[in-house]
Amino acid sequence: MAEQSGFDSLVALMFYVYVLKSKKDEKLYFGYTKDLRNRFLQHNKGLVESTKNRRPFDLVYYEAYMNREDATEREKSFKKSGSVYNGLIKRISKSLKS
């Protein structure tokens, strides 16, 4: 039980970069958050202004970081670097077809 508690504590410290796929228009949305589960629910409930008209969403990918700056830099790299974006799309291509 102590191992689970330690894991839960570690998870609570993480920052997440995530990719959502709209079931409505099949476009991708990239974001970062401290609470992945809650943020996913916010997107699907229409509580996020930038995505409320594109819901519902599937979570197709995420990465976890111990540091906020690492997470925000990674999110920006997905949005601004074609090679990083294309590399990710290639890596998760089967997940995107699901």
CSV table of N, CA and C in Angstrom, one decimal, residues 25-85:
chain,number,residue,atom,x,y,z
A,25,ASP,N,-14.7,16.9,-35.7
A,25,ASP,CA,-14.0,17.3,-36.9
A,25,ASP,C,-12.7,16.6,-37.2
A,26,GLU,N,-12.3,15.7,-36.2
A,26,GLU,CA,-11.1,14.9,-36.3
A,26,GLU,C,-9.8,15.7,-36.2
A,27,LYS,N,-9.9,17.0,-35.9
A,27,LYS,CA,-8.7,17.8,-35.7
A,27,LYS,C,-8.1,17.6,-34.3
A,28,LEU,N,-6.8,17.9,-34.2
A,28,LEU,CA,-6.1,17.7,-33.0
A,28,LEU,C,-6.0,19.0,-32.2
A,29,TYR,N,-5.9,18.8,-30.9
A,29,TYR,CA,-5.7,19.9,-29.9
A,29,TYR,C,-4.6,19.5,-29.0
A,30,PHE,N,-3.6,20.4,-28.8
A,30,PHE,CA,-2.5,20.2,-28.0
A,30,PHE,C,-2.6,21.1,-26.7
A,31,GLY,N,-2.3,20.6,-25.6
A,31,GLY,CA,-2.4,21.4,-24.4
A,31,GLY,C,-1.5,20.9,-23.3
A,32,TYR,N,-1.4,21.6,-22.2
A,32,TYR,CA,-0.7,21.1,-21.0
A,32,TYR,C,-1.5,21.4,-19.8
A,33,THR,N,-1.3,20.6,-18.7
A,33,THR,CA,-2.1,20.7,-17.5
A,33,THR,C,-1.4,20.1,-16.3
A,34,LYS,N,-1.8,20.4,-15.2
A,34,LYS,CA,-1.3,19.7,-13.9
A,34,LYS,C,-2.2,18.5,-13.6
A,35,ASP,N,-3.5,18.6,-14.0
A,35,ASP,CA,-4.5,17.6,-13.7
A,35,ASP,C,-5.1,17.1,-15.0
A,36,LEU,N,-4.5,16.0,-15.5
A,36,LEU,CA,-5.0,15.5,-16.9
A,36,LEU,C,-6.4,15.0,-16.9
A,37,ARG,N,-6.8,14.3,-15.9
A,37,ARG,CA,-8.2,13.8,-15.8
A,37,ARG,C,-9.2,14.9,-15.8
A,38,ASN,N,-9.0,15.9,-14.9
A,38,ASN,CA,-9.9,17.0,-14.8
A,38,ASN,C,-9.9,17.9,-16.1
A,39,ARG,N,-8.8,18.1,-16.7
A,39,ARG,CA,-8.7,18.9,-17.9
A,39,ARG,C,-9.4,18.2,-19.0
A,40,PHE,N,-9.3,16.9,-19.2
A,40,PHE,CA,-10.0,16.1,-20.2
A,40,PHE,C,-11.5,16.3,-20.0
A,41,LEU,N,-12.0,16.2,-18.8
A,41,LEU,CA,-13.4,16.4,-18.5
A,41,LEU,C,-13.9,17.8,-18.8
A,42,GLN,N,-13.1,18.8,-18.5
A,42,GLN,CA,-13.4,20.2,-18.8
A,42,GLN,C,-13.6,20.3,-20.3
A,43,HIS,N,-12.7,19.8,-21.1
A,43,HIS,CA,-12.8,19.9,-22.6
A,43,HIS,C,-14.1,19.2,-23.0
A,44,ASN,N,-14.4,18.0,-22.5
A,44,ASN,CA,-15.6,17.3,-23.0
A,44,ASN,C,-16.9,17.9,-22.5
A,45,LYS,N,-16.9,18.7,-21.4
A,45,LYS,CA,-18.1,19.3,-20.9
A,45,LYS,C,-18.3,20.7,-21.5
A,46,GLY,N,-17.4,21.1,-22.4
A,46,GLY,CA,-17.5,22.4,-23.1
A,46,GLY,C,-17.1,23.6,-22.2
A,47,LEU,N,-16.2,23.4,-21.2
A,47,LEU,CA,-15.8,24.4,-20.3
A,47,LEU,C,-14.5,25.1,-20.7
A,48,VAL,N,-14.0,24.7,-21.8
A,48,VAL,CA,-12.7,25.3,-22.4
A,48,VAL,C,-13.1,26.0,-23.6
A,49,GLU,N,-13.0,27.4,-23.6
A,49,GLU,CA,-13.5,28.2,-24.7
A,49,GLU,C,-12.9,27.8,-26.0
A,50,SER,N,-11.7,27.5,-26.1
A,50,SER,CA,-11.0,27.2,-27.4
A,50,SER,C,-11.5,25.9,-28.1
A,51,THR,N,-12.1,25.0,-27.3
A,51,THR,CA,-12.5,23.7,-27.8
A,51,THR,C,-13.9,23.4,-27.7
A,52,LYS,N,-14.7,24.2,-27.1
A,52,LYS,CA,-16.1,23.9,-26.7
A,52,LYS,C,-16.9,23.5,-27.9
A,53,ASN,N,-16.7,24.1,-29.1
A,53,ASN,CA,-17.5,23.8,-30.3
A,53,ASN,C,-16.9,22.6,-31.1
A,54,ARG,N,-15.9,21.9,-30.6
A,54,ARG,CA,-15.3,20.8,-31.3
A,54,ARG,C,-15.5,19.5,-30.5
A,55,ARG,N,-16.2,19.5,-29.4
A,55,ARG,CA,-16.3,18.3,-28.6
A,55,ARG,C,-17.4,17.4,-29.2
A,56,PRO,N,-17.3,16.1,-28.8
A,56,PRO,CA,-16.5,15.5,-27.8
A,56,PRO,C,-15.1,15.1,-28.3
A,57,PHE,N,-14.2,14.8,-27.4
A,57,PHE,CA,-12.8,14.5,-27.6
A,57,PHE,C,-12.4,13.1,-27.1
A,58,ASP,N,-11.4,12.5,-27.8
A,58,ASP,CA,-10.7,11.4,-27.3
A,58,ASP,C,-9.3,11.9,-26.9
A,59,LEU,N,-8.8,11.3,-25.8
A,59,LEU,CA,-7.4,11.6,-25.4
A,59,LEU,C,-6.6,10.5,-26.2
A,60,VAL,N,-5.7,11.0,-27.1
A,60,VAL,CA,-4.9,10.1,-28.0
A,60,VAL,C,-3.5,10.0,-27.6
A,61,TYR,N,-3.0,10.9,-26.7
A,61,TYR,CA,-1.6,10.9,-26.4
A,61,TYR,C,-1.3,11.8,-25.2
A,62,TYR,N,-0.4,11.4,-24.4
A,62,TYR,CA,0.1,12.4,-23.3
A,62,TYR,C,1.5,12.0,-22.9
A,63,GLU,N,2.2,13.0,-22.4
A,63,GLU,CA,3.6,12.9,-21.8
A,63,GLU,C,3.5,13.5,-20.4
A,64,ALA,N,4.3,13.0,-19.5
A,64,ALA,CA,4.4,13.5,-18.1
A,64,ALA,C,5.7,14.1,-17.8
A,65,TYR,N,5.8,15.2,-17.2
A,65,TYR,CA,7.0,15.9,-16.8
A,65,TYR,C,7.0,16.3,-15.4
A,66,MET,N,8.1,16.3,-14.7
A,66,MET,CA,8.3,16.8,-13.4
A,66,MET,C,8.3,18.3,-13.2
A,67,ASN,N,8.5,19.0,-14.4
A,67,ASN,CA,8.8,20.4,-14.4
A,67,ASN,C,7.8,21.1,-15.3
A,68,ARG,N,7.2,22.2,-14.9
A,68,ARG,CA,6.2,22.9,-15.7
A,68,ARG,C,6.9,23.5,-17.0
A,69,GLU,N,8.1,24.0,-16.8
A,69,GLU,CA,8.8,24.6,-18.0
A,69,GLU,C,9.0,23.5,-19.1
A,70,ASP,N,9.4,22.3,-18.7
A,70,ASP,CA,9.6,21.3,-19.6
A,70,ASP,C,8.3,21.0,-20.4
A,71,ALA,N,7.2,20.9,-19.6
A,71,ALA,CA,5.9,20.6,-20.3
A,71,ALA,C,5.5,21.7,-21.2
A,72,THR,N,5.7,23.0,-20.8
A,72,THR,CA,5.2,24.1,-21.7
A,72,THR,C,6.1,24.2,-22.9
A,73,GLU,N,7.4,23.9,-22.8
A,73,GLU,CA,8.3,23.9,-24.0
A,73,GLU,C,7.9,22.8,-24.9
A,74,ARG,N,7.6,21.6,-24.4
A,74,ARG,CA,7.2,20.5,-25.3
A,74,ARG,C,5.9,20.8,-26.0
A,75,GLU,N,4.9,21.4,-25.3
A,75,GLU,CA,3.7,21.8,-25.9
A,75,GLU,C,3.9,22.8,-27.0
A,76,LYS,N,4.7,23.8,-26.8
A,76,LYS,CA,5.1,24.7,-27.9
A,76,LYS,C,5.8,24.1,-29.0
A,77,SER,N,6.6,23.1,-28.8
A,77,SER,CA,7.3,22.4,-29.9
A,77,SER,C,6.4,21.7,-30.8
A,78,PHE,N,5.3,21.1,-30.2
A,78,PHE,CA,4.3,20.4,-31.0
A,78,PHE,C,3.6,21.4,-31.9
A,79,LYS,N,3.3,22.6,-31.4
A,79,LYS,CA,2.6,23.6,-32.1
A,79,LYS,C,3.4,24.4,-33.1
A,80,LYS,N,4.7,24.5,-32.9
A,80,LYS,CA,5.5,25.4,-33.7
A,80,LYS,C,6.5,24.8,-34.6
A,81,SER,N,6.8,23.5,-34.3
A,81,SER,CA,7.8,22.8,-35.1
A,81,SER,C,7.2,21.7,-36.0
A,82,GLY,N,7.2,21.9,-37.3
A,82,GLY,CA,6.6,20.9,-38.2
A,82,GLY,C,7.3,19.6,-38.0
A,83,SER,N,8.6,19.5,-37.8
A,83,SER,CA,9.2,18.2,-37.7
A,83,SER,C,8.8,17.5,-36.4
A,84,VAL,N,8.7,18.2,-35.3
A,84,VAL,CA,8.2,17.6,-34.0
A,84,VAL,C,6.8,17.2,-34.2
A,85,TYR,N,5.9,18.0,-34.7
A,85,TYR,CA,4.5,17.6,-34.9
A,85,TYR,C,4.4,16.4,-35.8
